[in-house]
Coordinates of C-alpha atoms in Angstrom, one line a residue:
X1 CA 69.9 150.0 125.0
X2 CA 73.0 148.0 123.9
X3 CA 72.5 144.9 121.9
X4 CA 75.4 142.5 121.6
X5 CA 75.2 139.8 118.9
X6 CA 77.4 136.8 119.1
X7 CA 78.0 134.8 115.9
X8 CA 79.2 131.2 116.3
X9 CA 80.7 129.2 113.5
X10 CA 78.8 126.2 112.3
X11 CA 79.8 123.1 114.2
X12 CA 81.8 120.4 112.5
X13 CA 79.9 117.3 111.6
X14 CA 80.9 114.2 113.7
X15 CA 79.6 110.6 113.3
X16 CA 79.6 108.8 116.7
X17 CA 78.4 105.3 115.7
X18 CA 79.1 102.8 114.3
X19 CA 82.5 103.0 116.1
X20 CA 85.9 101.8 115.0
X21 CA 86.0 98.0 115.3
X22 CA 82.3 97.4 115.7
X23 CA 81.0 94.1 114.2
X24 CA 77.6 93.2 112.8
X25 CA 75.9 90.3 111.0
X26 CA 73.1 90.3 108.4
X27 CA 69.8 91.1 110.1
X28 CA 71.4 93.3 112.8
X29 CA 70.4 96.9 113.2
X30 CA 73.1 99.5 112.7
X31 CA 72.4 102.6 114.8
X32 CA 73.9 105.6 113.1
X33 CA 74.3 108.6 115.4
X34 CA 75.9 112.0 114.7
X35 CA 76.1 115.5 116.2
X36 CA 72.5 116.7 116.3
X37 CA 73.7 120.4 116.2
X38 CA 75.5 119.9 112.8
X39 CA 74.7 122.7 110.4
X40 CA 72.8 120.9 107.6
X41 CA 69.6 123.0 106.9
X42 CA 68.9 121.1 103.7
X43 CA 68.9 117.8 105.5
X44 CA 71.2 114.7 105.4
X45 CA 71.5 111.4 103.6
X46 CA 73.1 108.3 105.2
X47 CA 75.2 106.0 103.1
X48 CA 77.0 102.7 103.6
X49 CA 80.2 101.5 101.9
X50 CA 81.6 97.9 102.2
X51 CA 84.8 98.7 100.3
X52 CA 86.5 101.4 102.3
X53 CA 84.6 104.2 100.7
X54 CA 85.0 103.4 97.1
X55 CA 81.3 102.8 96.4
X56 CA 78.3 103.9 98.4
X57 CA 74.7 102.8 98.8
X58 CA 71.9 104.7 100.4
X59 CA 70.8 103.5 103.8
X60 CA 68.1 106.2 104.1
X61 CA 66.4 104.7 101.0
X62 CA 66.7 107.9 99.0
X63 CA 65.0 110.0 101.7
X64 CA 66.4 113.2 103.0
X65 CA 66.5 113.2 106.8
X66 CA 65.5 116.7 108.1
X67 CA 66.7 118.2 111.4
X68 CA 63.0 118.1 112.6
X69 CA 62.6 114.4 111.8
X70 CA 62.5 111.7 114.5
X71 CA 65.5 110.0 112.8
X72 CA 67.7 113.1 112.9
X73 CA 71.1 112.2 114.4
X74 CA 69.7 108.8 115.5
X75 CA 69.1 106.6 112.5
X76 CA 68.5 102.9 112.5
X77 CA 69.1 100.6 109.5
X78 CA 68.6 96.8 109.3
X79 CA 71.3 95.0 107.4
X80 CA 69.7 92.9 104.6
X81 CA 70.3 89.2 104.5
X82 CA 71.9 89.5 101.1
X83 CA 74.3 92.4 100.6
X84 CA 76.9 92.6 97.8
X85 CA 80.4 92.7 99.1
X86 CA 79.7 91.1 102.5
X87 CA 81.4 89.8 104.5
X88 CA 83.7 92.8 104.7
X89 CA 86.0 94.3 107.3
X90 CA 86.2 97.7 105.5
X91 CA 82.7 99.1 106.1
X92 CA 82.0 102.8 106.6
X93 CA 79.0 104.9 107.1
X94 CA 78.8 108.4 105.7
X95 CA 76.5 111.2 106.8
X96 CA 76.4 113.8 104.1
X97 CA 74.8 117.3 103.8
X98 CA 72.2 116.8 101.0
X99 CA 73.0 120.3 99.6
X100 CA 76.8 120.1 99.9
X101 CA 78.4 116.6 99.9
X102 CA 81.7 118.2 100.8
X103 CA 80.2 118.6 104.2
X104 CA 80.3 114.9 105.1
X105 CA 81.5 112.9 108.1
X106 CA 82.5 109.3 108.3
X107 CA 82.2 106.6 111.0
X108 CA 85.0 104.4 112.1
X109 CA 85.8 101.2 110.1
X110 CA 83.6 98.3 111.1
X111 CA 82.8 94.7 110.0
X112 CA 79.7 93.2 108.5
X113 CA 80.0 89.4 108.7
X114 CA 78.0 86.6 107.2
X115 CA 79.0 83.8 104.9
X116 CA 78.6 83.9 101.2
X117 CA 80.9 81.2 99.9
X118 CA 84.6 80.9 100.4
X119 CA 86.8 83.8 101.2
X120 CA 88.3 85.5 98.1
X121 CA 91.8 84.9 97.0
X122 CA 93.8 87.4 99.1
X123 CA 96.4 88.1 96.4
X124 CA 96.0 91.8 95.4
X125 CA 96.0 92.6 91.6
X126 CA 94.5 96.0 91.2
X127 CA 93.7 99.1 93.3
X128 CA 91.0 101.7 92.6
X129 CA 91.2 105.2 93.9
X130 CA 88.4 107.8 94.1
X131 CA 87.9 110.6 93.4
X132 CA 90.6 110.9 90.8
X133 CA 90.6 114.7 91.2
X134 CA 89.3 116.7 94.2
X135 CA 89.1 120.4 95.1
X136 CA 90.3 121.5 98.5
X137 CA 90.5 124.9 100.1
X138 CA 93.8 125.8 101.8
X139 CA 93.9 124.5 105.3
X140 CA 90.9 122.2 104.8
X141 CA 90.7 118.4 104.7
X142 CA 89.3 116.1 102.0
X143 CA 89.0 112.3 101.9
X144 CA 90.2 109.8 99.2
X145 CA 89.1 106.2 99.2
X146 CA 90.9 103.2 97.8
X147 CA 89.9 99.5 97.4
X148 CA 92.0 96.5 96.4
X149 CA 90.7 93.7 94.2
X150 CA 92.0 90.3 93.3
X151 CA 92.2 88.7 89.9
X152 CA 88.5 87.8 90.0
X153 CA 87.5 91.4 90.7
X154 CA 86.6 90.7 94.3
X155 CA 87.3 93.3 97.0
X156 CA 89.9 92.1 99.5
X157 CA 91.2 93.6 102.7
X158 CA 94.8 94.9 102.3
X159 CA 97.0 97.3 104.2
X160 CA 97.7 100.5 102.2
X161 CA 100.4 103.1 102.2
X162 CA 99.5 106.7 101.3
X163 CA 101.7 109.6 100.1
X164 CA 101.3 113.1 98.8
X165 CA 103.8 115.1 96.6
X166 CA 103.3 118.3 98.6
X167 CA 100.8 120.7 100.0
X168 CA 100.1 118.9 103.2
X169 CA 99.9 115.4 104.7
X170 CA 97.7 112.4 104.2
X171 CA 96.8 109.8 106.8
X172 CA 96.6 106.1 106.6
X173 CA 92.8 106.2 105.8
X174 CA 93.2 108.6 102.9
X175 CA 92.4 111.9 104.7
X176 CA 94.4 114.7 103.2
X177 CA 95.0 117.8 105.3
X178 CA 96.2 120.9 103.5
X179 CA 99.0 123.0 105.1
X180 CA 97.8 126.1 103.3
X181 CA 100.1 125.7 100.3
X182 CA 98.3 126.3 97.0
X183 CA 98.9 124.1 94.0
X184 CA 97.9 120.7 92.4
X185 CA 99.5 117.8 94.2
X186 CA 99.6 114.0 93.5
X187 CA 98.0 111.6 96.0
X188 CA 99.5 108.1 95.9
X189 CA 98.3 104.8 97.4
X190 CA 100.0 101.4 97.2
X191 CA 99.6 98.0 98.7
X192 CA 102.1 97.5 101.5
X193 CA 102.6 93.9 100.5
X194 CA 103.2 94.7 96.9
X195 CA 104.1 98.3 96.1
X196 CA 103.8 97.7 92.3
X197 CA 100.0 97.6 92.8
X198 CA 99.3 101.3 93.1
X199 CA 97.3 104.3 91.9
X200 CA 97.3 108.0 92.2
X201 CA 94.9 111.0 92.1
X202 CA 95.2 114.8 92.2
X203 CA 94.2 117.2 94.9
X204 CA 93.8 120.9 93.8
X205 CA 94.4 123.2 96.7
X206 CA 93.4 126.8 95.9
X207 CA 91.8 129.7 97.7
X208 CA 90.0 130.8 94.6
X209 CA 86.5 129.4 94.1
X210 CA 87.2 128.8 90.4
X211 CA 90.5 128.3 88.7
X212 CA 91.4 127.1 85.2
X213 CA 94.1 124.4 85.3
X214 CA 94.5 123.3 81.7
X215 CA 95.4 124.6 79.2
X216 CA 97.7 126.7 81.3
X217 CA 99.8 128.1 78.4
X218 CA 102.5 126.9 76.1
X219 CA 100.7 123.8 74.9
X220 CA 100.5 122.9 71.2
X221 CA 97.3 121.3 70.1
X222 CA 96.1 120.3 66.6
X223 CA 92.9 120.7 64.7
X224 CA 90.8 117.5 65.0
X225 CA 92.4 116.3 68.2
X226 CA 90.5 116.1 71.5
X227 CA 91.9 118.3 74.2
X228 CA 90.9 118.3 77.9
X229 CA 89.8 121.5 79.5
X230 CA 90.3 121.1 83.3
X231 CA 89.3 123.4 86.2
X232 CA 89.2 123.3 89.9
X233 CA 86.0 124.8 91.5
X234 CA 83.9 124.8 94.7
X235 CA 80.7 123.6 93.1
X236 CA 78.6 125.0 95.9
X237 CA 79.9 128.5 95.0
X238 CA 80.0 128.3 91.2
X239 CA 77.1 126.1 90.3
X240 CA 76.9 124.9 86.7
X241 CA 79.6 126.3 84.3
X242 CA 80.0 127.0 80.6
X243 CA 83.2 126.9 78.6
X244 CA 84.4 129.3 75.8
X245 CA 87.4 129.5 73.4
X246 CA 89.2 132.5 71.9
X247 CA 91.8 132.3 69.1
X248 CA 92.9 135.9 69.8
X249 CA 93.9 136.2 73.4
X250 CA 90.4 136.8 74.7
X251 CA 88.7 138.7 71.8
X252 CA 86.3 137.3 70.7
X253 CA 84.9 134.3 72.7
X254 CA 83.1 131.3 71.1
X255 CA 81.0 128.8 73.0
X256 CA 82.3 125.3 73.5
X257 CA 79.5 124.0 75.6
X258 CA 76.8 124.7 73.0
X259 CA 74.6 121.9 74.4
X260 CA 74.3 123.4 77.8
X261 CA 76.1 124.1 81.1
X262 CA 78.2 121.5 82.8
X263 CA 76.9 120.6 86.3
X264 CA 78.8 119.2 89.3
X265 CA 76.9 115.8 88.9
X266 CA 78.1 115.5 85.2
X267 CA 81.0 113.0 84.6
X268 CA 82.5 115.9 82.5
X269 CA 82.8 118.1 85.5
X270 CA 86.4 119.3 86.0
X271 CA 87.7 117.7 82.8
X272 CA 85.8 118.5 79.7
X273 CA 86.9 116.8 76.4
X274 CA 86.7 119.0 73.4
X275 CA 87.4 118.1 69.8
X276 CA 89.1 121.2 68.2
X277 CA 87.3 122.2 65.1
X278 CA 89.0 123.9 62.1
X279 CA 86.8 127.0 62.6
X280 CA 84.2 128.5 64.9
X281 CA 81.5 130.7 63.5
X282 CA 83.4 131.0 60.3
X283 CA 86.7 132.0 62.0
X284 CA 89.8 129.7 62.0
X285 CA 90.9 128.2 65.2
X286 CA 94.5 127.9 64.1
X287 CA 96.4 130.5 66.2
X288 CA 99.4 131.0 68.5
X289 CA 97.3 133.2 70.9
X290 CA 94.5 130.8 72.0
X291 CA 92.8 130.8 75.4
X292 CA 89.8 129.2 77.0
X293 CA 87.7 130.3 79.9
X294 CA 85.2 128.7 82.3
X295 CA 82.3 130.8 83.6
X296 CA 79.7 130.1 86.2
X297 CA 76.4 130.0 84.3
X298 CA 74.6 132.1 86.9
X299 CA 77.4 134.6 87.5
X300 CA 79.7 134.8 84.4
X301 CA 81.5 137.8 85.7
X302 CA 83.5 135.5 88.1
X303 CA 85.2 133.7 85.2
X304 CA 88.6 131.9 85.2
X305 CA 90.8 132.3 82.1
X306 CA 93.9 130.4 80.8
X307 CA 96.9 132.0 82.6
X308 CA 98.9 131.9 79.3
X309 CA 98.2 131.5 75.6
X310 CA 98.5 128.1 73.8
X311 CA 98.7 127.2 70.1
X312 CA 96.3 125.4 67.7
X313 CA 98.1 124.2 64.6
X314 CA 97.3 122.1 61.6
X315 CA 97.8 118.3 62.1
X316 CA 101.5 117.3 62.3
X317 CA 102.1 114.3 59.9
X318 CA 105.3 113.8 57.9
X319 CA 106.7 111.0 55.8
X320 CA 110.1 109.7 57.0
X321 CA 111.8 107.1 54.8
X322 CA 114.7 104.8 55.3
X323 CA 117.1 107.7 54.8
X324 CA 115.9 109.1 58.2
X325 CA 114.6 112.5 59.2
X326 CA 113.2 114.6 62.0
X327 CA 109.6 115.3 63.0
X328 CA 108.8 118.2 65.3
X329 CA 105.8 119.5 67.2
X330 CA 106.5 123.2 67.1
X331 CA 109.2 123.9 69.8
X332 CA 107.7 121.4 72.2
X333 CA 108.6 117.8 71.2
X334 CA 110.6 116.1 68.5
X335 CA 111.5 112.8 67.0
X336 CA 114.8 112.0 65.3
X337 CA 114.9 108.9 63.1
X338 CA 118.4 107.8 62.0
X339 CA 119.1 106.4 58.6
X340 CA 118.2 102.8 58.3
X341 CA 115.9 102.8 61.4
X342 CA 112.7 103.0 59.3
X343 CA 111.5 99.7 58.0
X344 CA 111.0 99.8 54.2
X345 CA 107.5 98.4 54.4
X346 CA 106.5 101.3 56.8
X347 CA 108.1 104.3 55.1
X348 CA 105.0 105.3 53.2
X349 CA 103.1 105.8 56.5
X350 CA 103.1 109.3 57.9
X351 CA 104.4 109.9 61.4
X352 CA 102.6 112.2 63.8
X353 CA 103.1 113.7 67.3
X354 CA 100.2 114.8 69.5
X355 CA 100.3 116.6 72.8
X356 CA 97.3 115.8 74.9
X357 CA 96.0 115.1 78.5
X358 CA 95.5 111.8 80.1
X359 CA 93.1 110.5 82.8
X360 CA 95.2 107.4 83.4
X361 CA 96.8 107.9 86.8
X362 CA 100.6 107.4 87.1
X363 CA 102.0 105.0 89.7
X364 CA 102.0 106.1 93.3
X365 CA 105.1 108.3 93.8
X366 CA 105.0 110.0 90.4
X367 CA 103.3 113.3 89.3
X368 CA 102.9 114.0 85.7
X369 CA 103.9 117.4 84.1
X370 CA 101.0 119.8 84.7
X371 CA 99.4 116.8 86.4
X372 CA 98.5 115.2 83.1
X373 CA 100.4 116.3 80.0
X374 CA 101.4 113.4 77.7
X375 CA 102.7 113.0 74.1
X376 CA 101.4 110.4 71.7
X377 CA 103.6 109.2 68.8
X378 CA 101.6 107.8 65.8
X379 CA 100.9 105.3 64.4
X380 CA 100.6 103.3 67.5
X381 CA 102.9 100.2 67.6
X382 CA 105.2 101.4 64.8
X383 CA 108.5 99.5 65.2
X384 CA 112.0 100.6 64.1
X385 CA 115.1 98.6 63.2
X386 CA 117.3 100.8 65.3
X387 CA 116.5 103.2 68.3
X388 CA 115.0 106.6 67.5
X389 CA 115.4 109.6 69.8
X390 CA 112.4 111.4 71.3
X391 CA 112.5 114.7 73.3
X392 CA 109.6 116.0 75.4
X393 CA 109.5 119.0 77.8
X394 CA 109.9 118.9 81.6
X395 CA 109.9 121.5 84.3
X396 CA 111.4 121.8 87.7
X397 CA 114.4 120.0 89.0
X398 CA 116.2 117.4 86.8
X399 CA 117.1 115.3 89.8
X400 CA 113.6 113.7 90.2
X401 CA 112.6 113.5 86.5
X402 CA 111.4 110.1 85.3
X403 CA 109.9 109.1 81.9
X404 CA 106.7 107.1 81.9
X405 CA 105.4 105.0 79.0
X406 CA 102.1 103.4 78.0
X407 CA 101.9 101.0 75.0
X408 CA 98.9 103.0 73.6
X409 CA 96.1 105.4 74.6
X410 CA 93.9 102.5 75.7
X411 CA 96.5 101.0 78.1
X412 CA 95.9 101.5 81.8
X413 CA 99.4 100.7 83.2
X414 CA 102.5 103.0 83.1
X415 CA 106.0 101.7 82.8
X416 CA 109.1 103.6 84.1
X417 CA 111.9 104.4 81.6
X418 CA 115.2 104.7 83.5
X419 CA 117.5 105.7 80.7
X420 CA 117.3 109.3 79.5
X421 CA 119.5 112.4 79.3
X422 CA 119.5 116.2 79.0
X423 CA 121.1 118.6 76.6
X424 CA 120.9 122.0 78.4
X425 CA 123.2 123.7 76.0
X426 CA 121.1 123.0 72.9
X427 CA 117.7 122.1 74.2
X428 CA 117.0 123.5 77.7
X429 CA 113.8 122.2 79.3
X430 CA 113.8 119.0 77.3
X431 CA 114.5 115.4 78.3
X432 CA 115.8 112.9 75.7
X433 CA 115.4 109.1 75.5
X434 CA 115.5 106.3 72.9
X435 CA 112.9 103.8 71.9
X436 CA 112.3 101.2 69.1
X437 CA 108.5 101.4 69.1
X438 CA 105.9 104.2 69.3
X439 CA 103.9 104.6 72.5
X440 CA 102.5 107.2 74.8
X441 CA 105.1 109.1 76.8
X442 CA 105.1 111.6 79.7
X443 CA 107.7 113.4 81.8
X444 CA 107.0 113.0 85.5
X445 CA 108.5 113.9 88.8
X446 CA 109.2 111.2 91.4
X447 CA 108.4 112.0 95.0
X448 CA 108.5 110.0 98.2
X449 CA 106.5 106.8 97.7
X450 CA 104.1 105.3 100.2
X451 CA 105.8 103.2 102.9
X452 CA 106.0 99.7 101.6
X453 CA 107.3 96.3 102.6
X454 CA 108.7 93.4 100.7
X455 CA 106.1 90.9 99.5
X456 CA 105.5 88.3 102.2
X457 CA 105.2 84.6 101.6
X458 CA 101.7 83.2 101.0
X459 CA 99.8 83.4 104.2
X460 CA 101.1 85.8 106.8
X461 CA 104.0 86.1 109.2
X462 CA 103.3 84.0 112.2
X463 CA 100.5 82.0 110.5
X464 CA 101.5 78.5 109.5
X465 CA 99.1 75.8 108.3
X466 CA 100.3 72.4 107.2
X467 CA 99.2 68.8 106.9
X468 CA 100.0 66.5 109.8
X469 CA 99.3 62.9 110.6
X470 CA 97.6 62.2 113.9
X471 CA 96.6 58.9 115.4
X472 CA 93.1 57.8 114.5
X473 CA 92.7 60.8 112.2
X474 CA 93.3 60.2 108.5
X475 CA 93.9 63.8 107.6
X476 CA 94.5 66.8 109.8
X477 CA 95.8 70.4 109.6
X478 CA 98.1 71.9 112.2
X479 CA 97.5 75.7 112.7
X480 CA 100.2 77.7 114.4
X481 CA 98.6 81.0 115.2
X482 CA 97.7 82.8 118.5
X483 CA 93.9 82.2 118.4
X484 CA 91.5 84.1 120.6
X485 CA 87.7 84.3 120.8
X486 CA 87.6 86.9 118.1
X487 CA 89.1 84.5 115.5
X488 CA 87.2 82.3 113.2
X489 CA 89.0 79.5 111.3
X490 CA 87.3 78.0 108.3
X491 CA 88.7 75.4 105.9
X492 CA 87.2 75.4 102.4
X493 CA 87.3 72.9 99.6
X494 CA 88.3 74.5 96.3
X495 CA 84.7 74.2 95.0
X496 CA 83.8 76.7 97.7
X497 CA 82.0 74.3 100.1
X498 CA 82.9 74.6 103.7
X499 CA 84.8 71.6 105.1
X500 CA 85.1 72.4 108.8
X501 CA 84.9 75.5 111.0
X502 CA 86.6 76.4 114.3
X503 CA 86.0 79.3 116.6
X504 CA 88.9 80.8 118.6
X505 CA 90.4 78.4 121.1
X506 CA 92.8 80.7 123.0
X507 CA 95.9 78.7 122.0
X508 CA 98.7 79.2 119.6
X509 CA 98.9 75.7 118.2
X510 CA 95.9 73.7 117.2
X511 CA 95.3 70.4 115.4
X512 CA 92.2 70.6 113.1
X513 CA 90.9 67.2 112.1
X514 CA 89.7 66.8 108.5
X515 CA 88.7 63.1 108.7
X516 CA 85.7 63.5 106.4
X517 CA 87.8 64.5 103.5
X518 CA 90.4 62.1 102.3
X519 CA 92.6 64.2 100.0
X520 CA 93.0 67.3 97.9
X521 CA 93.9 71.0 98.2
X522 CA 92.0 73.2 100.6
X523 CA 92.1 76.9 101.7
X524 CA 92.5 77.7 105.4
X525 CA 91.2 81.1 106.4
X526 CA 91.7 82.9 109.7
X527 CA 89.5 86.0 110.2
X528 CA 89.0 88.4 113.0
X529 CA 87.9 92.0 113.3
X530 CA 91.3 93.4 112.6
X531 CA 92.8 90.9 110.2
X532 CA 92.3 88.1 107.6
X533 CA 95.0 85.7 106.5
X534 CA 94.7 82.7 104.3
X535 CA 96.9 79.9 103.0
X536 CA 96.5 76.7 100.9
X537 CA 97.2 73.2 102.3
X538 CA 97.5 70.0 100.4
X539 CA 96.1 66.9 102.0
X540 CA 97.2 63.6 100.6
X541 CA 96.1 60.0 101.2

């Protein structure tokens, strides 16, 4: 007898409802449906985000929905009367494989309405992007989520522009699709209305299930400093990992994670901070032939090792007086202080240079050297009478090199330094620039930024609200906007109380009486499923 066995790949997970553009109110039931044949043998969890995927809450109340359960692929959830972040036009539902969250699917963007005070100030101030680093197999897709906040920390709806430095393409909802090219690439996101409000993350695209990213070789670290050991891994394949250090190119190895293995749920996963000791098991760590390795705890034979050796040296600290001098960090970075630049009251302080890694994302459109190498010049805030010259390393083309600066290691914002130069004859691979104060510096590469637009005037193009005088009405507001039944117009006093409400009227010009309020400044908000615009209007006696 001939037996023919057919093997079919697991079906991709699709979420059918809620659908794009759906709208709900507190107390409504959200019916979440997905492909019942999805391959999730360990079950699924259902989650809700009201801020475009930045934060998630469990809709399934911590329960795992099994394929045999009545709620499988057809789950109902009642929206509570009070829900933080509501109203919101950026809601998402995620159905995730309990065993492997990488196997997740998302609904379309929908709205949860309700009123909880006045609408937030629509002016964007900060943007948060998650995850900051994500593993992706070549040819696969992964999702990033971003949320914009105003000065009060409130989430606000804002149009975003996405970009990637290479390795594939990213859509307008943060979905990165790999083109098969391996490497670490920078993901950028910025507000369309104000491109200075931006953030970035890293996507690691590799075919290997485990790869050590940093240190990669050539770095110079110092005893006593904290270095970051970074790796890319498929957590479902590797499980928890342990880290080890060798001062002699792999013989012997000493344990770094002496307190236990690092799991995928740990905040240290993928970027483990390690303070370099002077010795390990009685042997000095100072060496020019250092390596680290990451090993799956349950299968240490499938380890990943630094591709090159790096150095550990004694701390760099030198005294430079008013006569000037030079401080170097091996052959990696340098500082040249001309005569007279050092202030007499500071000349007794030692000057140091530290090479390290940073978790502070560069602005959208910039990718740091080795996706994170920075140089710290100490003491922080040291000022000079005249400019001093700094050199740090770069790689790749000179055409797109930019220098980024932070005031100190606690600062969260990078500034771009435009003035720098190269000296290929005497210092190939170095970029030079001047400064009069010590900060944190990094060489970066500029790539195509997210598509942006000039900052619009307060309100929105086509939306005009102004005070008008109408017969028999002491105060009124004229709204010029094409209203339809989906629009809701609300006027708020500055104390947050509602002054008057108007539903869509199907006309482009409307006089809104405010006879019960004699004077003052108010906020006019127009909201629909697809947009929200606001402006302030001053009513006078």
